[in-house]
Amino acid sequence: MKRIIFILSAVCFNVLLLAAQPKKGQSQGSDIDKKVDALIAKMTLEEKVGQMTEVTSDVVSTTTNGAHQIDAAKIKEAILKYHVGSILNVSGQAYTREHWYEVVSAIQAEAAKDRLKIPVIYGIDAIHGVTYTAGSTLFPHEIAMAATFNRDIAYKAGEITAYETRASYIPWNYSPVLDLGKSPLWPRIYETFGEDPYLIKTMGTSIIKGYQGNDVGDKYHVAACMKHYLGYGYPVSGKDRTPAWIPDRYMREYFLPPFIEAVKAGARTIMINSGEINGVPIHGSKYMLTDVLRGELHFDGIAVSDWRDIEYLHDRHHIAATQKEAVMIAVNAGIDMSMVPYEYSFYNYLIELVHEGKVSMARVNEAVHRILKVKYQLGLFERPVGNPNDYPKFGSDEFRQVSVQAATEAITLLKNNNNILPLKKNIKVLVTGPTANTMRSLDGGWSYNWQGDQADKFAADKNTILEAIQQKIGKGNVSYEPGATFDSLKNVNDAVKAAKNADVIVLCLGELSYTENVGNIDDLNLPWAQTQLAMELAKTGKPVILVLAEGRPRIVTQAESRSAATVMTYLAGNEGGDALASILFGDANPSGRLPVTYPKYPNSLNNYYRKNLENGNSDDSHSYNPLYEFGFGLSYTTFGYGNLHLSKPNLKANETLTVTIDVKNTGTVEGKESVLLYTSQMYASIAPDTKRLRAYDKISLKPGESKTVTFKITAKDLAFVNDISKTVTEAGEFKIQIGDQTQSFNFISNTVPSRTGRL
Ligand code: BGC
């Protein structure tokens, strides 16, 4: 078929990636650049390489009988001998704000003794709130944030996190994760905004704006760190930090756009993917770290390695014969700072490499320039430690309410047979299952410590699912029998017996907290014991409300087929228990939508933006057939969609298509509705995706109320990356789908096709 192809006027992908407008903080760029240059001119090679060295808190601390403190001799060695520019992480578990003050003050006091008095930049994984400070406001993880489809909540959560991170005297946050949560096997999917590039980029830029504000240097904002650049989320095996195969075209179509937008939004730093793609470890990829990141994206901030990843170029990836060669490869590829993080070999090797001419002084100066510039932008030279009195709202009820709202809007109602939910408050409920009574299944990893295994201690004042239900309807109405641990049955007969005296069973299945490789699995099915528990309880004939508290969509098909209602909480954070209880008993109306496809079978893990070939036909019944689709979620009210209207039948380049749709609350209670706009290109030179999310909005409607939602679509929104890695919009027919409404239009181009000659 003859098709006219329009290559965006800018034709070249590079040109699409115009540099971001500078934000405040960056806007003083030239002044800061001059200061930085002046400082660099005074620095010795040792001082420069020290700035590029980041060590973990344990290197400068001692912990005796659980009491952590900065060790005078070790910090002296780090700063005065190695001129270390950055320290990260927590030693052991969360500190109080007061302890963070002592820690950061001791570090900065030592930095002030060094010849040039350059402050240290402290970094932390405040990835769903400031995770390592006791009493902080913990939000839902990114996967749940994405389920809200509410950018404002992401922005507010970012703002509060920044406030509380600065209240912990830390100016640098290793967040957000902008990885594509494409594979449910990957243990870090809960740290992502789900499987869709548009959802990731919109939620990602919202949270970055919240973190950085208009002036990243004020006392309430922090530098964001986009991670993990690039292609981390899709290892072939599904296991963390194992090889991925991702063609350049796919990389640019699905993985790169969130980073492009985040750079435009002004993100100050980036962390690199620990994995290897097509055999190339990203920490050694000059193409990724310099040609694409700097040449195309025009990113001017700090590129920090991930944990030990330079060393791993030798130890794990075997692309460097020695540790020293690994340092040479990584720094020459474009790494500015090494998260070493346990010792000083990076420092010693890099100095030798510069002396030997294997790494140029220009490359070192470039890296140090970026590091010092961010330190200036963060205001660290004037204010190396914040003022404890500046943060009265830390852990406040005002902040908690935002987390409540986020959890409430995230929790997703997937099934509600005969409107069994909401439940009445005067019924007898059996609460059962391994996730019912632990904060670990609400907070997940990165909560109070790396693995989140201290959540029940640190969040003891927060309600587990069981406690929240008890509080909601009174302890007398609630019985509790766990019935199973995460992977084995435990007194299942007691649960079955208790079910007989209950009106309803709230069965809480899912996962315990885990982080990174600790969360690797060999089987996407939930452990069999959990399904067995579901089957035993179903035999009682009592209605089962299945609650899934989990970081990724584990296969639950058998258990789920026996439930009367199914609710997904993801990792909804400290307020997740209360938010769930409010939804179960009708004090809140659910409005979450799945940000990932929920698979039905372990061998059918398609994303919603599958190819048409995966849609199956009469000869093929084993294609795309998820348990629940991306974007799916029910409410206690109903919404009617009508009057889908396009402003024109034909869209040309440089024109805007205005799309309107009327949404009406046709039920009896107030509700929020995420209105999702998908486009499908009917035919294109690359097999088009079946559909793609291009816009969304979240509205609130009273019973009987209608609103008209308006979206603007341009040629750019319809573009894809073609087989020569160019971003193009091809002429032809498109379908728009919102709710159950569809309309078609044509994209028209007068531009002569200029493709590569392939038919
Ligand atoms: C993780 C990063 C994290 C870093 C520092 C690494 O293991 O991959 O996401 O920011 O540790 O804690």
Tab-separated table of C-alpha atoms in Angstrom, residues 97-98 100-101 130 133 161-170 219-220 387-388 390-391 394:
chain	number	residue	atom	x	y	z
A	97	ARG	CA	15.720	14.378	62.261
A	98	GLU	CA	17.931	15.282	65.201
A	100	TRP	CA	20.438	13.555	60.676
A	101	TYR	CA	21.336	17.042	61.883
A	130	VAL	CA	11.925	10.727	52.886
A	133	THR	CA	13.847	9.672	58.462
A	161	THR	CA	9.115	14.951	49.996
A	162	ALA	CA	11.498	17.754	49.092
A	163	TYR	CA	10.495	19.696	52.210
A	164	GLU	CA	11.022	16.699	54.463
A	165	THR	CA	14.279	15.748	52.753
A	166	ARG	CA	15.643	19.244	53.378
A	167	ALA	CA	14.226	18.961	56.890
A	168	SER	CA	16.597	15.990	57.157
A	169	TYR	CA	19.415	18.327	55.945
A	170	ILE	CA	19.763	16.439	52.655
A	219	LYS	CA	15.480	25.581	51.722
A	220	TYR	CA	12.415	23.559	50.688
A	387	ASN	CA	18.171	25.267	60.127
A	388	PRO	CA	16.212	22.767	62.276
A	390	ASP	CA	12.664	25.916	59.380
A	391	TYR	CA	10.562	22.789	59.040
A	394	PHE	CA	7.667	17.844	58.972
